[in-house]
Amino acid sequence: MQWRALVLGLVLLRLGLHGVLWLVFGLGPSMGFYQRFPLSFGFQRLRAPDGPVSPALGSAGPSGPSWLQPPVPGAAAGRRRAPRRPGPGMCGPAHWGYVLGGRGRGPDEYEKRYSGAFPPQLRAQMRDLARGMFVFGYDNYMAHAFPQDELNPIHCRGRGPDRGDPSNLNINDVLGNYSLTLVDALDTLAIMGNSSEFQKAVKLVINTVSFDKDSTVQVFEATIRVLGSLLSAHRIITDSKQPFGDMTIKDYDNELLHMAHDLAVRLLPAFENTKTGIPYPRVNLKTGVPPDSNNETCTAGAGSLLVEFGILSRLLGDSTFEWVARRAVKALWNLRSNDTGLLGNVVNIQTGHWVGKQSGLGAGLDSFYEYLLKSYILFGEKEDLEMFNAAYRSIQNYLRRGREACNEGEGDPPLYVNVNMFSGQLMNTWIDSLQAFFPGLQVLIGDVEDAICLHAFYYAIWKRYGALPERYNWQLQAPDVLFYPLRPELVESTYLLYQATKNPFYLHVGMDILQSLEKYTKVKCGYATLHHVIDKSKEDRMESFFLSETCKYLYLLFDEENPVHKSGTKYMFTTEGHIVSVDKHLRESPWKEFFSEDGGQDQEGKSVPRPKSPELKVINSSSNVSGFLQRWFLFFFFSEAFSLSTLSYLLNRKFSLRIYFNCFL
Ligand code: DMJ
């Protein structure tokens, strides 16, 4: 009797403590998982061509382009209310003239070149060219570089982290000594229907890749390239419909999910001991946050983890990962300027002070915006859409310069510039190549007209150099930073715009990009980074996103019949181009389903057993704590919960406390 009273008392005390912590410190997830996905994809066909030819890259007249001028107050109001759809005059010869530079060629020439049908044979030829591009890069990586992270395509060698120079972040942020290129390429193999190679690659990853490495990597890069790819491949393997052919793996026991879990747990220390909840930029996969760690991080790096962490949480039934990622997004969001609603590009994670006050759509901020919308698409959390909408309004108000409509009216065509987040004042006169993803995002929200315009601007730059310089100075009309590391952003937008409009113009753009990649970047053992977009000199590096994104989007652009388009399943692309099916499994009551012993449902709604935590063969995990550890924790918690020192330790480590709760609830 006495021990029952004691246990009851302890349980009540623990629940009380939990409740207080929940209320006072906001430790519980505030997630409503019951939202439906209400986005309507406003895909429109482009209208027939007409209208005058517009200038190519702005009218750099005596007083310079109008992009130098601050936006006229209220000018964006119309756009803010409702994104315009392409109308008459939009994207006809005027648009193509604008793209091609309007150098006196008549509308007919543009009409002939760009609006002509794209014959099916040519399309098939381009699809095969894109597949060949992937195969050449992949086979050479496997032959000359695997198990290292990347291929040096000129010298036909592998490349891993730069151990000799830890400050070489360009390399060390990305390469973790975990066969990065193979992991990143998995779902491209599936999308191309190559089941034998997909199965071989998955087995290779399971048998040879380990994250127990003394590698200090960027949390963002490891998340989008590795975690995202593992999750995407896991979903492909376990999809009961198998739309890409037989991608099942014999005796598959959720190994890729376990690996994703293992990696994510190793990234979690980045979210500890941060006063704002914004994570440290880097962790060592074995030892956690390095003692000399930098307290400054970029907004995109810290605030674009929610898609991968959210998927992982929902597959495992462990809210920890989604919770830390969401906390980071909210912390960043709360630091936005009260006046403009804009965020800067670099922030101190302890003080919350903005170190970089530049607000733009490119480096440092790009995927932050992307993941607000994509998190909403995937999980249906209304607050993500509200943040995205507010951010989009601020972008329209302060970043967008030039005339209101894409292809009509006075002034230069619209452009998104870099401004000071607090004042909205122009900070420089360049745009970067990362920003070329933005038209694709605009397609997702139905702002197709503006997407067409911005894409056209970037395509004009591509036409000029056969590549996109990393930074282009729109005032000087010349590149500021000259390299091109085979980035996918323009192809990504081209593909999404083609899906939205079905205008053959985008097939011509894709063909153009394919041909220039073949011409300027192909080398002995793969495709090489362009060091200099003008003289076309090269660097010996093929980044993993070339196979996971650039080749994938090019292939999908020309492969009309691909299951991504035809299977009836809705797919979303992560920021690294990994496909994730948008289904109710990820949007409806995940915790309720997965915390029950019965398990959840597969993508068709059939019951599947929940991956049981104790089966997860990972270390240091929040949800796979073995029975022994659970009992130990239980004992520890009940015996120590009332000791002040323990309590203050836990309070200082809110995240760890959250893990405690996940073990027990
Ligand atoms: C990729 O890793 C991702 O697309 C990321 O969002 C931005 N940078 C590269 C490609 O340029």
XYZ file of C-alpha atoms and ligand atoms in Angstrom:
676
model
C 0.000 0.000 0.000
C 2.777 2.320 1.071
C 4.830 1.755 -2.066
C 1.759 2.353 -4.212
C 1.230 5.719 -2.569
C 4.901 6.511 -3.092
C 4.768 5.606 -6.783
C 1.556 7.548 -7.239
C 3.106 10.523 -5.503
C 6.198 10.341 -7.690
C 4.134 10.010 -10.842
C 2.016 13.008 -9.900
C 5.111 15.032 -9.077
C 6.688 14.088 -12.377
C 3.564 14.995 -14.307
C 3.398 18.262 -12.437
C 7.024 18.991 -13.250
C 6.421 18.105 -16.883
C 3.392 20.396 -16.980
C 5.266 23.312 -15.437
C 8.179 22.906 -17.816
C 5.784 22.672 -20.718
C 3.934 25.819 -19.736
C 6.841 27.937 -18.524
C 9.588 26.999 -20.951
C 7.555 25.969 -23.938
C 9.281 22.604 -24.129
C 6.418 20.780 -25.717
C 5.794 20.720 -29.408
C 2.957 23.013 -30.391
C 1.913 21.124 -33.435
C -1.486 20.681 -34.908
C -1.246 17.980 -37.488
C -4.710 18.150 -38.793
C -4.339 20.650 -41.611
C -5.130 19.575 -45.107
C -3.072 20.645 -48.044
C -5.084 23.383 -49.687
C -2.618 24.678 -52.257
C -3.975 24.842 -55.704
C -1.314 24.689 -58.322
C -2.218 27.506 -60.691
C -0.564 25.975 -63.686
C -1.347 27.895 -66.842
C -0.378 27.512 -70.427
C 1.544 30.446 -71.807
C -0.390 32.649 -74.163
C 0.235 33.204 -77.834
C 3.037 35.613 -78.591
C 2.553 39.302 -79.313
C 3.797 42.656 -78.096
C 7.029 44.618 -78.456
C 10.533 43.404 -77.808
C 11.894 44.370 -74.396
C 15.456 45.067 -73.339
C 17.491 42.123 -72.160
C 19.162 42.786 -68.897
C 17.801 46.169 -68.003
C 18.274 49.593 -69.472
C 21.576 50.717 -68.101
C 21.079 54.213 -69.455
C 22.814 57.362 -68.225
C 21.119 57.170 -64.851
C 21.419 53.387 -64.610
C 18.682 50.835 -64.416
C 15.585 51.567 -62.405
C 16.530 48.717 -60.080
C 18.744 51.266 -58.319
C 15.663 53.196 -57.275
C 13.769 52.243 -54.133
C 10.416 50.646 -54.814
C 7.525 53.064 -55.196
C 5.469 52.805 -51.984
C 2.419 50.674 -52.605
C 3.606 49.582 -56.052
C 3.735 45.983 -54.927
C 0.276 46.120 -53.427
C -1.436 44.686 -56.477
C 1.042 41.854 -56.691
C 0.770 41.273 -52.985
C -2.919 40.742 -53.180
C -2.940 38.228 -55.963
C -0.111 36.917 -58.070
C -0.865 37.621 -61.708
C -1.192 34.780 -64.132
C 0.452 35.059 -67.526
C -1.754 37.153 -69.768
C -1.718 38.350 -73.361
C 1.664 39.682 -74.302
C 3.361 37.690 -71.610
C 6.213 35.503 -72.657
C 5.607 35.787 -76.357
C 8.299 37.153 -78.658
C 8.565 40.114 -76.311
C 9.593 37.725 -73.595
C 12.001 35.899 -75.860
C 13.449 39.134 -77.108
C 13.973 40.089 -73.541
C 15.679 36.812 -72.888
C 17.863 36.939 -75.947
C 18.887 40.516 -75.554
C 16.552 42.164 -78.063
C 19.422 42.807 -80.392
C 17.290 43.784 -83.326
C 16.040 40.324 -84.204
C 12.416 40.413 -85.224
C 9.724 38.715 -83.230
C 9.428 36.093 -85.956
C 12.888 34.806 -85.275
C 12.192 34.267 -81.605
C 8.852 32.799 -82.503
C 10.533 30.379 -84.900
C 13.242 29.381 -82.502
C 11.390 29.154 -79.230
C 7.705 28.572 -79.706
C 8.048 25.863 -82.307
C 6.933 22.474 -81.177
C 9.639 20.372 -79.633
C 9.409 17.133 -81.623
C 9.047 13.937 -79.557
C 12.220 12.467 -81.075
C 14.220 15.509 -80.022
C 12.739 15.306 -76.582
C 13.720 11.628 -76.326
C 17.187 12.504 -77.568
C 17.555 15.171 -74.877
C 16.226 12.812 -72.210
C 18.848 10.258 -73.233
C 21.522 12.928 -73.248
C 20.575 13.888 -69.683
C 20.610 10.233 -68.631
C 23.992 9.768 -70.333
C 25.313 12.782 -68.465
C 24.267 11.270 -65.144
C 25.609 7.822 -66.028
C 28.975 9.218 -67.136
C 29.362 11.168 -63.881
C 28.061 8.334 -61.688
C 30.064 5.534 -63.306
C 33.241 7.558 -63.112
C 32.587 8.384 -59.468
C 32.101 4.686 -58.713
C 35.180 3.693 -60.718
C 37.613 6.339 -59.529
C 36.327 7.931 -56.333
C 34.033 5.655 -54.291
C 34.129 5.235 -51.273
C 35.416 8.793 -51.060
C 32.951 11.662 -51.062
C 33.446 13.323 -54.405
C 34.970 12.796 -57.793
C 37.820 14.927 -59.115
C 36.754 14.530 -62.724
C 39.875 15.906 -64.391
C 42.422 13.713 -62.620
C 40.014 10.795 -62.179
C 40.494 10.594 -58.422
C 38.441 10.655 -55.273
C 38.240 13.449 -52.774
C 37.466 13.428 -49.058
C 37.594 16.004 -46.274
C 40.643 18.273 -46.203
C 42.180 16.976 -42.969
C 45.313 19.062 -43.506
C 43.390 22.310 -43.471
C 40.348 22.344 -41.166
C 39.641 25.920 -42.222
C 38.941 24.775 -45.784
C 35.193 25.035 -45.249
C 34.352 24.909 -48.917
C 35.396 21.265 -48.759
C 35.019 20.286 -45.113
C 31.504 21.632 -44.649
C 30.272 19.193 -47.250
C 32.551 16.160 -47.274
C 32.178 13.974 -44.198
C 33.985 10.845 -45.344
C 30.646 9.122 -45.924
C 30.561 8.440 -49.681
C 28.576 11.594 -50.205
C 28.109 11.381 -53.977
C 26.765 7.824 -53.834
C 24.334 8.673 -51.050
C 23.188 11.887 -52.720
C 22.547 10.114 -56.043
C 20.240 7.335 -54.788
C 16.851 8.673 -55.793
C 18.136 9.873 -59.170
C 18.886 6.222 -59.955
C 15.304 5.344 -59.067
C 13.811 8.225 -61.039
C 15.758 7.055 -64.081
C 14.222 3.616 -63.584
C 17.568 1.891 -63.003
C 16.421 -0.643 -60.434
C 19.485 -2.902 -60.535
C 21.864 -0.016 -59.886
C 19.542 1.497 -57.288
C 19.444 -1.805 -55.398
C 23.198 -2.210 -55.682
C 23.794 1.340 -54.497
C 21.420 1.015 -51.537
C 23.157 -2.194 -50.421
C 26.520 -0.512 -50.780
C 25.347 2.386 -48.642
C 23.961 0.024 -46.005
C 27.113 -2.091 -45.930
C 29.816 0.508 -46.223
C 28.671 3.939 -45.081
C 29.121 4.893 -41.455
C 28.628 8.190 -39.685
C 30.917 7.301 -36.827
C 33.572 9.564 -38.289
C 35.839 12.236 -36.925
C 34.456 14.704 -39.467
C 33.284 18.221 -38.719
C 30.543 18.994 -41.190
C 27.967 21.691 -41.673
C 24.637 20.650 -40.149
C 22.743 22.037 -43.140
C 24.826 20.263 -45.786
C 24.724 16.925 -43.959
C 20.978 17.310 -43.563
C 20.010 18.185 -47.104
C 22.500 15.998 -48.950
C 22.709 12.923 -46.740
C 19.770 12.781 -44.352
C 17.351 13.906 -47.068
C 18.643 11.381 -49.545
C 18.465 8.485 -47.086
C 14.886 9.362 -46.220
C 13.894 9.740 -49.845
C 15.422 6.378 -50.793
C 13.823 4.727 -47.771
C 10.420 5.955 -48.897
C 11.047 4.725 -52.430
C 11.996 1.273 -51.162
C 9.007 0.971 -48.862
C 6.438 2.434 -51.249
C 3.900 -0.324 -51.828
C 3.111 1.023 -55.321
C 6.703 0.900 -56.614
C 6.043 3.420 -59.421
C 9.667 3.519 -60.588
C 9.928 -0.220 -61.183
C 11.056 -2.731 -58.613
C 13.083 -0.672 -56.152
C 12.512 -3.015 -53.236
C 15.472 -4.435 -51.352
C 15.412 -8.060 -50.264
C 15.195 -8.406 -46.483
C 15.130 -4.648 -46.108
C 14.819 -3.849 -42.430
C 14.523 -0.051 -42.497
C 18.313 0.233 -42.581
C 18.307 3.581 -44.400
C 15.886 4.967 -41.852
C 18.134 3.739 -39.054
C 21.086 5.407 -40.741
C 19.159 8.645 -41.124
C 18.308 8.438 -37.447
C 21.911 7.804 -36.498
C 23.093 10.791 -38.511
C 20.390 13.073 -37.134
C 21.268 12.129 -33.563
C 24.868 13.049 -34.292
C 23.698 16.434 -35.548
C 21.558 17.124 -32.481
C 24.374 18.550 -30.314
C 24.241 21.585 -32.623
C 20.917 22.456 -30.990
C 22.215 22.280 -27.424
C 23.710 25.134 -25.413
C 22.412 27.741 -27.780
C 20.648 30.603 -26.057
C 18.366 31.367 -28.970
C 17.578 27.828 -30.106
C 19.301 28.602 -33.404
C 21.762 25.736 -33.980
C 25.515 25.879 -34.250
C 26.561 25.718 -37.884
C 28.864 22.694 -37.549
C 29.268 19.523 -35.550
C 31.840 16.819 -35.363
C 30.031 13.548 -36.028
C 31.893 11.796 -33.209
C 32.385 14.483 -30.615
C 29.649 17.081 -31.117
C 30.106 20.834 -31.361
C 33.832 21.645 -31.569
C 35.116 23.672 -28.582
C 36.270 26.498 -30.864
C 32.939 26.611 -32.672
C 31.749 29.709 -34.400
C 28.664 31.335 -32.891
C 27.622 32.786 -36.222
C 25.460 30.994 -38.704
C 23.622 31.838 -41.875
C 19.842 31.958 -41.844
C 19.396 29.341 -44.546
C 21.806 26.961 -42.833
C 20.041 27.176 -39.482
C 16.484 27.587 -40.680
C 16.203 25.023 -43.506
C 16.251 21.770 -41.596
C 12.555 21.338 -40.998
C 11.645 19.246 -44.031
C 14.200 16.488 -43.372
C 13.960 16.646 -39.575
C 10.168 16.704 -39.758
C 10.012 13.673 -42.045
C 12.381 11.789 -39.781
C 10.372 12.650 -36.688
C 7.148 11.551 -38.298
C 8.600 8.287 -39.587
C 10.102 7.446 -36.215
C 7.333 8.820 -34.054
C 9.923 10.872 -32.208
C 9.106 14.564 -32.098
C 12.629 15.611 -31.057
C 13.981 16.270 -34.520
C 11.033 18.244 -35.802
C 10.866 20.127 -32.552
C 14.461 21.393 -32.625
C 14.231 22.321 -36.301
C 10.949 24.135 -35.778
C 12.304 25.951 -32.743
C 15.193 27.226 -34.903
C 12.826 28.491 -37.603
C 10.694 30.305 -35.062
C 13.709 31.821 -33.326
C 14.956 33.209 -36.632
C 11.508 34.379 -37.596
C 11.141 36.268 -34.316
C 14.351 38.142 -35.076
C 13.008 39.640 -38.306
C 12.908 43.417 -38.593
C 9.796 45.002 -37.130
C 9.824 47.614 -39.881
C 10.428 45.602 -43.024
C 9.640 42.051 -41.927
C 12.941 40.998 -43.516
C 15.644 38.735 -42.092
C 19.390 39.154 -42.449
C 21.783 36.548 -43.774
C 24.065 35.911 -40.762
C 23.083 35.781 -37.092
C 24.803 35.176 -33.754
C 23.183 32.109 -32.197
C 23.823 33.217 -28.615
C 22.928 36.908 -28.760
C 20.444 36.836 -31.611
C 22.178 39.857 -33.137
C 22.323 40.097 -36.879
C 25.927 39.977 -38.025
C 24.985 40.038 -41.689
C 22.203 42.498 -42.377
C 21.871 41.725 -46.042
C 18.466 40.483 -47.076
C 18.095 38.838 -50.465
C 16.918 35.656 -52.107
C 20.297 34.049 -52.706
C 23.103 32.718 -50.526
C 22.351 32.746 -46.813
C 18.580 32.991 -47.156
C 17.406 31.002 -50.178
C 16.252 27.731 -48.682
C 14.897 29.409 -45.542
C 12.031 30.759 -47.655
C 11.819 27.553 -49.654
C 11.357 25.423 -46.542
C 8.667 27.611 -45.022
C 6.499 26.768 -48.003
C 7.672 23.195 -48.465
C 7.173 22.376 -44.785
C 3.620 23.556 -45.166
C 3.108 21.518 -48.322
C 4.410 18.423 -46.591
C 3.102 18.724 -43.054
C 0.163 21.103 -43.418
C 1.201 23.261 -40.472
C -0.666 26.533 -40.932
C 1.955 28.617 -39.151
C 4.516 27.687 -41.822
C 2.253 29.058 -44.543
C 1.579 32.198 -42.527
C 5.294 32.801 -42.124
C 5.860 32.146 -45.800
C 3.091 34.525 -46.862
C 4.376 37.286 -44.612
C 7.919 36.741 -45.889
C 6.705 36.795 -49.494
C 4.943 40.115 -48.885
C 8.124 41.648 -47.460
C 10.097 40.313 -50.403
C 7.652 41.924 -52.809
C 7.702 45.195 -50.870
C 11.421 45.625 -50.372
C 13.398 43.341 -52.659
C 11.470 43.526 -55.897
C 12.483 46.403 -58.165
C 11.491 47.347 -61.680
C 8.102 47.477 -63.306
C 5.022 45.824 -61.895
C 4.264 43.490 -64.765
C 6.723 41.120 -66.327
C 6.390 42.068 -69.933
C 4.459 45.291 -70.173
C 4.542 48.796 -68.810
C 7.318 51.323 -68.294
C 10.725 50.694 -66.798
C 13.033 47.755 -66.448
C 11.721 44.236 -65.997
C 11.418 43.129 -62.393
C 14.435 42.006 -60.419
C 14.997 41.001 -56.798
C 17.902 42.887 -55.237
C 19.866 42.695 -51.975
C 18.873 45.235 -49.337
C 19.565 46.118 -45.720
C 17.051 44.157 -43.648
C 16.251 47.119 -41.397
C 16.099 50.000 -43.853
C 15.271 48.291 -47.135
C 18.143 50.272 -48.722
C 19.997 48.681 -51.625
C 23.222 47.039 -50.367
C 24.937 46.094 -53.621
C 24.241 45.656 -57.289
C 24.740 41.926 -57.744
C 22.529 38.894 -57.725
C 23.849 35.394 -57.186
C 23.237 32.202 -59.060
C 21.548 30.548 -56.063
C 18.668 32.986 -56.429
C 17.765 31.276 -59.706
C 15.804 28.733 -57.613
C 13.238 31.387 -56.741
C 11.118 31.153 -59.914
C 10.600 27.474 -59.112
C 9.316 28.407 -55.679
C 7.059 31.046 -57.219
C 5.586 28.348 -59.436
C 4.613 26.411 -56.309
C 2.602 29.328 -55.010
C 1.083 30.150 -58.383
C 2.961 33.405 -59.044
C 3.775 32.135 -62.512
C 4.068 35.497 -64.220
C 6.804 36.715 -61.937
C 8.480 33.327 -62.100
C 8.609 33.576 -65.894
C 10.238 36.974 -65.657
C 12.921 36.192 -63.135
C 13.735 32.925 -64.857
C 14.102 34.806 -68.141
C 16.597 37.157 -66.536
C 18.758 34.263 -65.388
C 18.443 32.496 -68.699
C 19.663 35.660 -70.393
C 22.796 35.473 -68.259
C 23.208 31.780 -69.085
C 22.905 32.558 -72.794
C 25.649 35.093 -72.485
C 28.197 32.815 -70.777
C 26.958 29.283 -71.346
C 26.795 29.016 -67.552
C 25.762 31.098 -64.540
C 28.512 33.066 -62.841
C 28.268 32.772 -59.067
C 27.525 36.508 -58.889
C 26.366 38.783 -61.650
C 26.557 42.554 -61.326
C 23.434 43.924 -62.975
C 24.698 47.480 -62.941
C 27.977 46.700 -64.659
C 26.306 43.925 -66.664
C 29.258 41.681 -65.930
C 30.063 38.836 -63.543
C 31.437 39.753 -60.121
C 32.339 36.190 -59.136
C 33.210 33.994 -62.027
C 32.947 30.323 -61.090
C 30.103 27.928 -61.871
C 30.129 24.699 -59.845
C 27.486 22.877 -61.943
C 24.667 24.272 -59.839
C 21.100 23.140 -60.509
C 18.982 26.194 -59.657
C 18.283 27.449 -63.182
C 17.478 23.933 -64.420
C 15.213 23.409 -61.422
C 13.207 26.531 -62.231
C 13.153 25.630 -65.910
C 11.706 22.223 -65.085
C 9.063 23.586 -62.715
C 8.082 26.301 -65.169
C 7.720 23.698 -67.881
C 5.466 21.663 -65.621
C 3.436 24.794 -64.931
C 3.117 26.059 -68.465
C 3.927 23.176 -70.823
C 5.413 25.819 -73.074
C 8.109 24.317 -75.343
C 10.198 27.401 -74.649
C 11.414 25.677 -71.482
C 12.420 22.583 -73.405
C 14.551 24.801 -75.608
C 16.086 26.358 -72.508
C 16.808 22.882 -71.104
C 18.386 21.797 -74.381
C 20.542 24.891 -74.351
C 21.714 24.198 -70.803
C 22.408 20.536 -71.576
C 24.434 21.439 -74.614
C 26.522 24.030 -72.837
C 27.200 21.631 -69.958
C 28.392 19.073 -72.487
C 30.477 21.613 -74.324
C 32.120 23.496 -71.486
C 32.203 21.216 -68.460
C 32.649 17.648 -69.698
C 36.131 16.284 -69.001
C 37.880 12.915 -69.006
C 36.086 11.412 -66.007
C 32.960 13.451 -65.470
C 31.842 17.074 -65.373
C 33.996 19.779 -63.860
C 33.318 23.033 -62.065
C 33.896 26.049 -64.291
C 36.506 28.224 -62.646
C 35.874 31.111 -65.000
C 32.682 31.408 -66.990
C 34.342 33.626 -69.600
C 37.575 31.787 -70.408
C 35.946 28.443 -69.459
C 38.926 27.279 -67.394
C 38.024 24.497 -64.997
C 38.473 23.263 -61.438
C 38.869 19.600 -60.617
C 35.640 19.144 -58.660
C 32.240 17.611 -59.355
C 29.906 18.472 -56.464
C 27.413 15.830 -55.416
C 24.442 18.026 -56.316
C 25.353 17.672 -59.978
C 24.069 14.087 -59.913
C 21.345 14.594 -57.342
C 19.866 17.764 -58.805
C 21.238 19.108 -62.078
C 21.043 15.799 -63.968
C 17.774 14.836 -62.303
C 15.921 18.023 -63.231
C 17.282 17.897 -66.780
C 16.146 14.302 -67.145
C 12.698 14.986 -65.726
C 12.279 18.030 -67.946
C 12.416 15.792 -71.015
C 10.856 12.645 -69.569
C 7.189 13.466 -69.848
C 6.127 9.898 -68.970
C 8.175 9.670 -65.797
C 6.303 8.264 -62.766
C 7.083 11.533 -60.982
C 4.583 13.086 -63.400
C 2.298 10.202 -64.214
C 2.003 7.868 -61.251
C -0.742 9.824 -59.539
C 1.441 10.371 -56.485
C 2.274 14.004 -55.719
C 5.980 14.505 -55.215
C 7.796 17.417 -53.688
C 11.493 18.071 -54.131
C 13.660 18.882 -51.126
C 16.157 21.691 -51.519
C 18.705 19.070 -52.635
C 16.267 17.733 -55.238
C 15.290 14.577 -53.343
C 11.751 13.431 -53.970
C 9.295 13.009 -51.133
C 5.740 11.920 -51.743
C 3.194 14.344 -50.368
C 0.738 12.123 -48.608
C -1.428 12.017 -45.573
C 1.023 9.763 -43.791
C 3.213 12.796 -43.183
C 0.338 15.148 -42.492
C -2.133 13.427 -40.243
C -1.808 12.772 -36.521
C 1.598 11.187 -36.794
C 2.306 11.100 -33.103
C -0.984 9.484 -32.241
C -0.462 6.719 -34.788
C 3.142 6.088 -34.106
C 3.115 6.273 -30.375
C 0.559 3.500 -30.352
C 2.074 0.029 -30.532
C -0.067 -0.815 -33.555
C 2.028 1.181 -35.945
C 1.006 3.467 -38.784
C -0.119 3.355 -42.375
C 1.752 3.167 -45.617
C 1.249 5.551 -48.498
C -1.885 3.664 -49.567
C -3.326 3.645 -46.110
C -2.490 -0.031 -45.404
C -1.362 -0.816 -41.890
C 2.348 -1.299 -41.442
C 4.168 -2.097 -38.252
C 5.889 0.805 -36.626
C 9.688 0.598 -36.810
C 10.315 -0.361 -33.236
C 12.721 1.847 -31.397
C 14.716 -0.941 -29.747
C 15.398 -2.391 -33.197
C 17.131 0.742 -34.322
C 20.782 -0.082 -34.453
C 22.027 3.396 -33.760
C 23.998 4.920 -31.006
C 23.279 7.761 -28.706
C 19.711 7.883 -29.874
C 16.708 9.610 -28.432
C 14.193 6.944 -29.210
C 16.061 3.672 -29.499
C 17.205 3.519 -25.952
C 17.297 -0.133 -25.084
C 15.147 -1.622 -22.335
C 18.055 -1.523 -19.950
C 18.767 2.132 -20.613
C 15.110 2.972 -20.390
C 14.915 1.376 -16.985
C 18.086 3.099 -15.967
C 16.743 6.439 -17.121
C 13.493 5.751 -15.330
C 15.319 5.004 -12.127
C 17.584 7.982 -12.636
C 14.703 10.283 -13.339
C 12.637 9.277 -10.346
C 15.518 9.172 -7.945
C 17.156 12.365 -9.163
C 14.289 14.468 -10.380
C 14.000 16.180 -7.050
C 17.611 16.968 -6.618
C 18.098 20.649 -7.316
C 21.404 20.147 -9.059
C 19.893 17.658 -11.496
C 16.956 19.903 -12.130
C 19.074 22.912 -12.902
C 21.257 20.775 -15.172
C 18.211 19.649 -17.063
C 16.772 23.126 -17.287
C 19.984 24.346 -18.810
C 19.737 21.585 -21.373
C 16.173 21.874 -22.507
C 16.797 19.737 -25.508
C 18.129 16.848 -23.435
C 15.126 17.135 -21.208
C 12.944 16.789 -24.245
C 14.724 13.546 -25.024
C 13.914 12.354 -21.545
C 10.274 12.950 -22.163
C 10.374 11.179 -25.466
C 11.734 8.104 -23.786
C 8.846 7.903 -21.440
C 5.770 9.260 -23.126
C 22.496 22.447 -53.217
O 23.198 21.770 -52.249
C 21.107 22.796 -52.753
O 20.312 23.065 -53.855
C 21.107 23.966 -51.823
O 19.811 24.344 -51.443
C 21.806 25.144 -52.431
N 23.108 24.816 -52.919
C 23.311 23.616 -53.659
C 23.230 23.756 -55.141
O 23.655 24.915 -55.668
